Tab-separated table of C-alpha atoms in Angstrom:
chain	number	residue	atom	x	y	z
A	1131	UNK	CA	0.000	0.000	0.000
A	1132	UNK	CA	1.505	3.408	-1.122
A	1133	UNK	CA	0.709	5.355	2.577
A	1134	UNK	CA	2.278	2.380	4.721
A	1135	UNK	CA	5.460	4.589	4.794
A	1136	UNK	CA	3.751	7.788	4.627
A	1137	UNK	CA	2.738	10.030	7.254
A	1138	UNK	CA	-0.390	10.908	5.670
A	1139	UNK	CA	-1.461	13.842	8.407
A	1140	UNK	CA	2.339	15.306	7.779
A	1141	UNK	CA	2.003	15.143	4.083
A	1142	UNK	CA	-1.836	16.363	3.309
A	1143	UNK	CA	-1.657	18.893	6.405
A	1144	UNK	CA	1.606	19.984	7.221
A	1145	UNK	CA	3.273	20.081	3.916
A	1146	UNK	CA	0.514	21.373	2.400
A	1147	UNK	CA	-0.411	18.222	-0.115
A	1148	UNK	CA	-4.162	17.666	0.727
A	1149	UNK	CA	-6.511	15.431	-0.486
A	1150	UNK	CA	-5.401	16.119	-4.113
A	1151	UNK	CA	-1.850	15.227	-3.470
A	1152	UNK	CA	-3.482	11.543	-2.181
A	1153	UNK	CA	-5.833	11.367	-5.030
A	1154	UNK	CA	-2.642	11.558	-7.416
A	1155	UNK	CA	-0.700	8.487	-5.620
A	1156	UNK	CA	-3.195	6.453	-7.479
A	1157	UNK	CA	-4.289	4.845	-4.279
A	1158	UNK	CA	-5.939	1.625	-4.186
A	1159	UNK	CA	-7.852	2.167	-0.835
A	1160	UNK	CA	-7.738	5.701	1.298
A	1161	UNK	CA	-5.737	5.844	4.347
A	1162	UNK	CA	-7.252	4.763	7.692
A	1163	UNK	CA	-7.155	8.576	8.520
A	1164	UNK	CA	-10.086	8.700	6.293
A	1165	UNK	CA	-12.245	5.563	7.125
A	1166	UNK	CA	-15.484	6.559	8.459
A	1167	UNK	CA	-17.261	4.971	11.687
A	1168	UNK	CA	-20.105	2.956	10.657
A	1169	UNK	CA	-22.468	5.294	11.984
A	1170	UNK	CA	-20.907	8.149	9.822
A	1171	UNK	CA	-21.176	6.521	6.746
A	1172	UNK	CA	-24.303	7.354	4.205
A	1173	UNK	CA	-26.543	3.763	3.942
A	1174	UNK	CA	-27.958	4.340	0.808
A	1175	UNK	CA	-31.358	2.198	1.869
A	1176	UNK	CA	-31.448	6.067	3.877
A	1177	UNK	CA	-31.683	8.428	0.909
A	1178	UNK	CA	-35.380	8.389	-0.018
A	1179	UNK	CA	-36.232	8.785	-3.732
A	1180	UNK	CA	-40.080	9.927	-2.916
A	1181	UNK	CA	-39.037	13.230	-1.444
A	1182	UNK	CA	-37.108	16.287	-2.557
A	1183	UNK	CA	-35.991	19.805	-1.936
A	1184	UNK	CA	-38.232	22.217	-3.658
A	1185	UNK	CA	-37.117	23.798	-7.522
A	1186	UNK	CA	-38.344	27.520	-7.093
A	1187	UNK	CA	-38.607	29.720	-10.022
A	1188	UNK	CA	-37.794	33.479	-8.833
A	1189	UNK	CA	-38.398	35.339	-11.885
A	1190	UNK	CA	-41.297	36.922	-10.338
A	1191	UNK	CA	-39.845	38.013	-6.663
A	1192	UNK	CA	-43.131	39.782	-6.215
A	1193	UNK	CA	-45.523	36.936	-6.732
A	1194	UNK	CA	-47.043	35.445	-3.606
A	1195	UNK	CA	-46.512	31.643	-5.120
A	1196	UNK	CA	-42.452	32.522	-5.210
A	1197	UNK	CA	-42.680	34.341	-1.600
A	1198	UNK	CA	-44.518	31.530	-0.142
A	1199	UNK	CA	-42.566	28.633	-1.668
A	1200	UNK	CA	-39.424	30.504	-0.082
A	1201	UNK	CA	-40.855	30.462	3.396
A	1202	UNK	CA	-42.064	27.224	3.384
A	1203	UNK	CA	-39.255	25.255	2.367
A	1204	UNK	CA	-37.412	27.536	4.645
A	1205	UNK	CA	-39.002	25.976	7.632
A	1206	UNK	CA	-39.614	22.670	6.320
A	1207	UNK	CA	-36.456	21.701	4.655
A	1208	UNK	CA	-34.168	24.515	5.398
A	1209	UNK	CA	-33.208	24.128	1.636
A	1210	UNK	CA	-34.374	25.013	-1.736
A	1211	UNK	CA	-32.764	25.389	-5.063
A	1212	UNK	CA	-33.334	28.545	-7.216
A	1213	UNK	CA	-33.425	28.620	-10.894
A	1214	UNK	CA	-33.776	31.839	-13.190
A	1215	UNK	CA	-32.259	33.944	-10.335
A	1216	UNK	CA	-30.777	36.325	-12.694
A	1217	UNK	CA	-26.993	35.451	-12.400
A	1218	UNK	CA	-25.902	34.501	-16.094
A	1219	UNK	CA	-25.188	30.664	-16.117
A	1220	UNK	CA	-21.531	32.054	-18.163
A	1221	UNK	CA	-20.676	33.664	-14.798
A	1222	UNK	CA	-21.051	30.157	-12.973
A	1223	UNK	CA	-19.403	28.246	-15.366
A	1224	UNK	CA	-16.417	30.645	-15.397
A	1225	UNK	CA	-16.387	30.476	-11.339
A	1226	UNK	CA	-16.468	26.969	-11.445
A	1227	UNK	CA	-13.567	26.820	-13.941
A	1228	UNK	CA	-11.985	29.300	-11.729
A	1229	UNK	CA	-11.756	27.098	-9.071
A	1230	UNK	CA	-10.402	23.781	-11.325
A	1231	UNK	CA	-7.487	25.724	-11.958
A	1232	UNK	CA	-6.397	26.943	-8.675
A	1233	UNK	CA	-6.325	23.626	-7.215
A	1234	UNK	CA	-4.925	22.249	-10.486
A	1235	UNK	CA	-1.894	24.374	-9.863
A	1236	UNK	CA	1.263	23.098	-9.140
A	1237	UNK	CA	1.795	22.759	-5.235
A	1238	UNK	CA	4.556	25.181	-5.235
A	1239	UNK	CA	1.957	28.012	-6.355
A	1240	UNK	CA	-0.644	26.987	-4.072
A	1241	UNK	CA	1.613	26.828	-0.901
A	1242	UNK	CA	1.404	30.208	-0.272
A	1243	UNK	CA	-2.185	30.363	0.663
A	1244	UNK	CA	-2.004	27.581	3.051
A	1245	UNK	CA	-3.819	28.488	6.235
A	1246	UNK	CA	-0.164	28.940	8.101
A	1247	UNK	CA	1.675	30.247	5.637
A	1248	UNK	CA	-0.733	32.899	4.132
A	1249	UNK	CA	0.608	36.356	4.343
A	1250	UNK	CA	-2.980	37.626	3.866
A	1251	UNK	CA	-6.217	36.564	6.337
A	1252	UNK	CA	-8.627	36.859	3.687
A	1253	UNK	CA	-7.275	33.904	1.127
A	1254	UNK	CA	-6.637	30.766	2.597
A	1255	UNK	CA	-5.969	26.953	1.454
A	1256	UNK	CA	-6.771	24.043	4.026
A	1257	UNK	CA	-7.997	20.675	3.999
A	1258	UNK	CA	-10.614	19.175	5.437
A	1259	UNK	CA	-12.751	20.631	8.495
A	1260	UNK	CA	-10.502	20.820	11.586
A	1261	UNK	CA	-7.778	18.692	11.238
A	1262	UNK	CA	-5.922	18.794	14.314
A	1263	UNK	CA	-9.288	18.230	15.997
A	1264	UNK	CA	-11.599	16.074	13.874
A	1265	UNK	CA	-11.198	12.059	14.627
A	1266	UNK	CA	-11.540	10.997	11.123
A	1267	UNK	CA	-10.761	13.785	8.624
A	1268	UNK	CA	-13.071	14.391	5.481
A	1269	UNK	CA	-12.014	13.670	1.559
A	1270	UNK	CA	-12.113	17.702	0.694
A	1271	UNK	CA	-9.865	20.737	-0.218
A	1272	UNK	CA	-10.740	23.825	0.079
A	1273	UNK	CA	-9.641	27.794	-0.738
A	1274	UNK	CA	-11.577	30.309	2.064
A	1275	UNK	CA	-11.838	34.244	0.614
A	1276	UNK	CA	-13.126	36.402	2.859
A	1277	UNK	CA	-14.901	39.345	1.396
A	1278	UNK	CA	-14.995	41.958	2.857
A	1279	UNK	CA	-14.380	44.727	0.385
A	1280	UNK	CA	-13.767	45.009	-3.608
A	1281	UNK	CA	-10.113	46.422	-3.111
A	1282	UNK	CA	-8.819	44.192	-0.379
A	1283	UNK	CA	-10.186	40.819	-3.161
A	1284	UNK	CA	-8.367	42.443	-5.404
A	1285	UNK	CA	-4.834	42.256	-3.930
A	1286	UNK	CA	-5.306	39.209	-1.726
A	1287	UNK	CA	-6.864	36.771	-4.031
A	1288	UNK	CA	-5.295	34.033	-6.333
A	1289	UNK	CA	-4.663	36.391	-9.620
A	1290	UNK	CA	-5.515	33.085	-11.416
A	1291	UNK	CA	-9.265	32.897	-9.832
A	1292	UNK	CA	-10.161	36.377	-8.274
A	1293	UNK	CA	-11.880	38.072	-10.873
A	1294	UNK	CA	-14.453	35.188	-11.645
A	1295	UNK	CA	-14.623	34.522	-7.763
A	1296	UNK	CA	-15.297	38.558	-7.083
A	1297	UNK	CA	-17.448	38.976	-10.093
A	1298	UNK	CA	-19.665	35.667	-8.360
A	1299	UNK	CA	-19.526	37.351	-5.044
A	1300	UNK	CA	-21.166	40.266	-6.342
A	1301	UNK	CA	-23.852	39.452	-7.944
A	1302	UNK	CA	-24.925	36.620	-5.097
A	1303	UNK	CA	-24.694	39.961	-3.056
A	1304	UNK	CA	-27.357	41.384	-4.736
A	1305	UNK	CA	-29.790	38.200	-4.655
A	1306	UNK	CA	-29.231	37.738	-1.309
A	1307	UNK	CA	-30.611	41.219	-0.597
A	1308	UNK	CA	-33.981	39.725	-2.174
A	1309	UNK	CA	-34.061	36.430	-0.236
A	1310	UNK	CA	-33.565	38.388	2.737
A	1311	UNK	CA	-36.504	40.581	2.102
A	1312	UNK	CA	-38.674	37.307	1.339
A	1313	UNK	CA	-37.829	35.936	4.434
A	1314	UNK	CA	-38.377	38.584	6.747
A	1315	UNK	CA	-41.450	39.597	5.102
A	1316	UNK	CA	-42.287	35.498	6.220
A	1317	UNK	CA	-41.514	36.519	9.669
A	1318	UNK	CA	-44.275	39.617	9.621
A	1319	UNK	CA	-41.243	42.157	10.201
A	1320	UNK	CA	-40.129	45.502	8.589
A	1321	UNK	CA	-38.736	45.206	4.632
A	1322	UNK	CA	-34.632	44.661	4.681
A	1323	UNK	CA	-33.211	47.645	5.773
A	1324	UNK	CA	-29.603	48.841	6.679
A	1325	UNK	CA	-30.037	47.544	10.100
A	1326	UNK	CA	-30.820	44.404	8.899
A	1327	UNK	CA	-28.118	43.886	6.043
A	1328	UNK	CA	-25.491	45.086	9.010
A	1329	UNK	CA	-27.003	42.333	11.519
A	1330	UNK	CA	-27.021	39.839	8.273
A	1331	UNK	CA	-24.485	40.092	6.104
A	1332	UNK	CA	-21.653	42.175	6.928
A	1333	UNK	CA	-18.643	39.432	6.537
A	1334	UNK	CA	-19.422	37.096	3.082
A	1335	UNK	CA	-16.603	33.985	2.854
A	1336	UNK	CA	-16.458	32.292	-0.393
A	1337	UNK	CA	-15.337	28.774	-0.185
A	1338	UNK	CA	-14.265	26.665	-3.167
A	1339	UNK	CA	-14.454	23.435	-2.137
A	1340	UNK	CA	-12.703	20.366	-4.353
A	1341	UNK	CA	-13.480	16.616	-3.524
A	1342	UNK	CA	-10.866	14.381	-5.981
A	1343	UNK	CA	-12.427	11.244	-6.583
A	1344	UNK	CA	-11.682	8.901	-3.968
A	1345	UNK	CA	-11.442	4.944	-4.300
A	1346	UNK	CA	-13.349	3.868	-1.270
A	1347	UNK	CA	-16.460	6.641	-1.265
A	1348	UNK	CA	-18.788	3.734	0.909
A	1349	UNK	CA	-15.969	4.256	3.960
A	1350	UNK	CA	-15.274	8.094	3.234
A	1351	UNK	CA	-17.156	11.396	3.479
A	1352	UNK	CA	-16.202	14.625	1.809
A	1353	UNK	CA	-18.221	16.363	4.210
A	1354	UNK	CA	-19.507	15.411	7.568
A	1355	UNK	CA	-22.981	15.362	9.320
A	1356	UNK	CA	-23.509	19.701	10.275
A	1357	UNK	CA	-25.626	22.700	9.583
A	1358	UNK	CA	-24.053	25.274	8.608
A	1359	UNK	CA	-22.832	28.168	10.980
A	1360	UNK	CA	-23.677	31.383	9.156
A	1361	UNK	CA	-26.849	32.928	8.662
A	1362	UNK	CA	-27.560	31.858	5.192
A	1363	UNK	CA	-25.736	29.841	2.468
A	1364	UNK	CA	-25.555	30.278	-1.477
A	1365	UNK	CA	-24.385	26.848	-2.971
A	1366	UNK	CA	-23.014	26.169	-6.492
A	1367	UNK	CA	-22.768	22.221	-7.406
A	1368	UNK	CA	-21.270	21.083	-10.513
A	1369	UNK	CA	-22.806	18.272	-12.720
A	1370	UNK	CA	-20.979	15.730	-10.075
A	1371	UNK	CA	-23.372	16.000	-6.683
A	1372	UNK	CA	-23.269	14.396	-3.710
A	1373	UNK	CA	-25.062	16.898	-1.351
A	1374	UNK	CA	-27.487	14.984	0.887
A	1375	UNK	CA	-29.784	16.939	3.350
A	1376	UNK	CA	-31.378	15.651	6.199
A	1377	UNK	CA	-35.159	14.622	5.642
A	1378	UNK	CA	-38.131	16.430	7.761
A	1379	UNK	CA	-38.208	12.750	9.413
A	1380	UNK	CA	-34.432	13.266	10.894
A	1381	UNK	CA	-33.979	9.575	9.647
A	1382	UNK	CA	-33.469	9.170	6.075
A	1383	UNK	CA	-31.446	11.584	3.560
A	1384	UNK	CA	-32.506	13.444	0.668
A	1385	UNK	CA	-30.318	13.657	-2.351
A	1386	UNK	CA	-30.172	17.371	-3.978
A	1387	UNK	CA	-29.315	16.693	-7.795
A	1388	UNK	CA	-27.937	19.073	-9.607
A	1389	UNK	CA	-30.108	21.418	-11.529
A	1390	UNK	CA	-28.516	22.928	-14.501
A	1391	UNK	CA	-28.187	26.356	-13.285
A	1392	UNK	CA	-29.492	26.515	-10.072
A	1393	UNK	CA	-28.483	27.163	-6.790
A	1394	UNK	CA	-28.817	26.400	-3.445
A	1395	UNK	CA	-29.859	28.009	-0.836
A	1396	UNK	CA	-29.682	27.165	2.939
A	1397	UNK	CA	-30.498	28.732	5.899
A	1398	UNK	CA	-27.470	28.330	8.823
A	1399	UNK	CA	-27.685	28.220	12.477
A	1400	UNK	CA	-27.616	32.144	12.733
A	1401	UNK	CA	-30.894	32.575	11.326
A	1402	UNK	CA	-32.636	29.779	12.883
A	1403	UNK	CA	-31.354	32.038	16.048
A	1404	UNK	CA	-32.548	34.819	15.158
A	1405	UNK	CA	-36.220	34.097	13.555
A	1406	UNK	CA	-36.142	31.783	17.165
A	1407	UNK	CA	-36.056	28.629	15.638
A	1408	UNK	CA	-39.099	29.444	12.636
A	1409	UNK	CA	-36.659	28.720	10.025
A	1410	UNK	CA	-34.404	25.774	10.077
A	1411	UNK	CA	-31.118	25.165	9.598
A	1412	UNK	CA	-30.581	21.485	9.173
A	1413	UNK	CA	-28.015	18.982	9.111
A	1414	UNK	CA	-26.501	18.181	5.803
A	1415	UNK	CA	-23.600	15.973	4.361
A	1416	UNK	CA	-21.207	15.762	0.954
A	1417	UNK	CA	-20.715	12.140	-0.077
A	1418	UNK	CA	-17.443	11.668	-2.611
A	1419	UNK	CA	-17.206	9.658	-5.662
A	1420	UNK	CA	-15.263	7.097	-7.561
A	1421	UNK	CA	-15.079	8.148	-10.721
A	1422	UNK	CA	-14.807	12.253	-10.797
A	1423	UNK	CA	-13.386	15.211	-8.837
A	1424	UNK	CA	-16.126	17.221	-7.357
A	1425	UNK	CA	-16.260	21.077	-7.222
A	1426	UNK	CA	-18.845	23.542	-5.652
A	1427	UNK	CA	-18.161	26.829	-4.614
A	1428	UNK	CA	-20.384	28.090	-1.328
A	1429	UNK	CA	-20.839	31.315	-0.418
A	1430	UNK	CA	-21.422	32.154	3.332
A	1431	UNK	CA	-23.315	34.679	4.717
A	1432	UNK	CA	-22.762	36.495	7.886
A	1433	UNK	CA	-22.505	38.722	10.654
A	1434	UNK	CA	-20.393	41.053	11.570
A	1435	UNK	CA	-17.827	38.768	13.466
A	1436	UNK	CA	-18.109	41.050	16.957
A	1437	UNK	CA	-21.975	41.659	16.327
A	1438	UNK	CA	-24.596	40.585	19.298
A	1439	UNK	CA	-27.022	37.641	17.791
A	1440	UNK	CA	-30.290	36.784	19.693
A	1441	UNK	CA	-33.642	36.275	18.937
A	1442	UNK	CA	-34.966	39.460	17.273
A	1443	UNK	CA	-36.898	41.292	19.752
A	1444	UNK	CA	-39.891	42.281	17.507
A	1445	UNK	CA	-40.148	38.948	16.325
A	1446	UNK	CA	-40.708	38.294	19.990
A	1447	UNK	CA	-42.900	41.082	19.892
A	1448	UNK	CA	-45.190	39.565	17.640
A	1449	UNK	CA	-45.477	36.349	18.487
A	1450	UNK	CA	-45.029	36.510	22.364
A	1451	UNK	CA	-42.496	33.719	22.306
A	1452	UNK	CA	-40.001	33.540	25.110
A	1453	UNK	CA	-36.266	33.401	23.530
A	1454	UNK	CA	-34.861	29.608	22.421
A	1455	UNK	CA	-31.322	31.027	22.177
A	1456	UNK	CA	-29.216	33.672	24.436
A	1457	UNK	CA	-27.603	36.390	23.396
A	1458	UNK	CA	-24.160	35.301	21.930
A	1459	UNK	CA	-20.978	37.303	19.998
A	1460	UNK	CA	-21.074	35.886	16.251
A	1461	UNK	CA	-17.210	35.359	16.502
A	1462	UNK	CA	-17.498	33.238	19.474
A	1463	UNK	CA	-20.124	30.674	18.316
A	1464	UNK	CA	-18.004	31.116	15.004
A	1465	UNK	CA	-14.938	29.877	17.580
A	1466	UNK	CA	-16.647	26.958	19.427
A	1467	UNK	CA	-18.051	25.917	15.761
A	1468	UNK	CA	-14.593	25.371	13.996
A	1469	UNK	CA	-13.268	24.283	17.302
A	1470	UNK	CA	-14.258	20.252	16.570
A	1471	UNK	CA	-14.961	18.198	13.963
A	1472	UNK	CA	-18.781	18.385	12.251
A	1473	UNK	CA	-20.976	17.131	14.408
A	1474	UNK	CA	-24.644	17.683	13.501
A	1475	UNK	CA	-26.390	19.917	15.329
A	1476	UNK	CA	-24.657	20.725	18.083
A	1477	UNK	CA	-23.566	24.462	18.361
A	1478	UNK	CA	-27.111	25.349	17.394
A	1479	UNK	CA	-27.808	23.050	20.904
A	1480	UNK	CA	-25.029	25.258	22.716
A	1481	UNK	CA	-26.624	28.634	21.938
A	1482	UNK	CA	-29.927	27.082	23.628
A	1483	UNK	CA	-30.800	28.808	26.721
């Protein structure tokens, strides 16, 4: 076996390899670093084929059927795709393409990004989740940008994906303005003001995220069981999939297929905070393949990292609900959530009062 004589945590983590640097030792079988406990692994008698998350066309923002479909699956599913959105399906492809040939890139040109070695915060290689505190680690690269303005992008970035990664950024920007307003308006509060876009998104993280194909996918996972920490998520697949979310029963998976120019949308643990549990964020999984390297690129949504989360007070106000969730710093449940492995729904379960 090629890894017998390889210290597989030195060479993916510390010297900067990852999963792609595994994938290209033609490996008959993935290291033991990698094998999954039964009770992680996806049984496919699990993923039901007789229920799925809704396909909503937003051409028409304004019309009730859109508004409603939003809201529902919101607190339903806690996922929904989105098709005729308005961002030109060139722009994804070119994002996507983007983010094939940064991790395509010789090592040498990617070291410099990697999470210890970066001179800049905001673009960052790693591998994984939390390596050095995850028991099994997951089959997944990654590249976090942090965006917080147009200029800073500009001379932090990979030159040889920024402008198709800013250019994305942008434009999900601007539709997550009017998923915002949908939502809120599903909550009976005031339209999406500048209060609200502070509270909501004031610190966006693009991730590209690249799952080589993997020869044992039944032991592996490229992502584990988790929701997702920030207030809402914009998702990008490619044609490969593998995105399973958690069914309303909390016992069987659903598959998400991809959808020719759609995204996805999930709400994160933030906002199932602050509507006080009305929408849901729910647990969720990446399962890798055999046969082809997987990209999606996932866009993050959050607060500012020092801003106060709690329920929102006039929500409270209007229903006469008592809190779920105490008051907590976004950078601190941000802390305790990269601070272990995935593991469901558990910081959601800390923020409980």
């Amino acid at each position: 076996m090629l890894t017998e004589s390889l210290d597989v945590v030195d060479f993916v983590v510390n010297k900067g390899n990852g999963v792609r640097g595994l994938a290209e030792m033609g490996l008959q079988s993935v290291p033991n670093q990698y094998v999954q406990p039964v009770e992680e692994r996806i049984d496919g008698a699990k993923v039901v084929s007789d229920e799925s998350i809704p396909i909503i066309d937003v051409s028409s923002w304004d019309d009730p059927t859109v508004t409603d479909s939003i809201c529902v699956a919101s607190r339903k599913y806690g996922f929904f795709q989105i098709i005729n959105h308005g961002i030109p399906t060139e722009v994804l492809e070119k994002v996507q393409a983007a983010a094939h040939r940064f991790f395509e890139m010789p090592m040498e040109d990617k070291i410099k990004y990697k999470r210890d070695l970066a001179a800049s915060g905001t673009a960052k290689l790693g591998t994984s989740f939390s390596p050095g505190k995850e028991k099994v680690m997951e089959w997944k690269d990654y590249l976090s940008l942090q965006y917080f303005t147009e200029g800073i992008a500009a001379v932090d970035w990979p030159p040889i994906c920024k402008n198709e990664a800013l250019n994305y950024a942008k434009m999900v920007e601007v539709l997550v303005r009017k998923i915002y307003h949908v939502l809120l308006k599903g909550l009976n509060l005031k339209s999406f003001d500048k209060t609200k876009e502070s509270l909501l998104m004031s610190w966006i993280a693009v991730n590209f995220n690249y799952y080589p194909y993997c020869p044992n996918p039944d032991l592996t996972v490229g992502v584990g069981r988790h929701s997702d920490g920030s207030a809402l998520t914009v998702l990008l697949q490619d044609d490969v999939g593998g995105l399973l979310v958690r069914a309303p029963d909390r016992c069987s998976w659903i598959h998400v297929p991809p959808t020719k120019g759609a995204l996805v949308i999930n709400i994160g643990d933030i906002l199932q905070l602050l509507s006080n549990g009305i929408y849901k964020s729910i647990e969720h999984m990446v399962v890798t393949n055999q046969r082809k390297t997987r990209v999606s690129i996932a866009i993050f949504i959050n607060p500012a990292p020092h801003q106060v989360v709690a329920p929102l007070p006039e929500l409270l106000e209007i229903s006469g609900e008592k809190p779920l969730y105490r008051e907590i710093v976004f950078i601190d449940y941000f802390k305790y959530f990269i601070s272990k492995g995935h593991d469901g729904k558990a910081t959601i379960e800390w923020a409980k009062i």
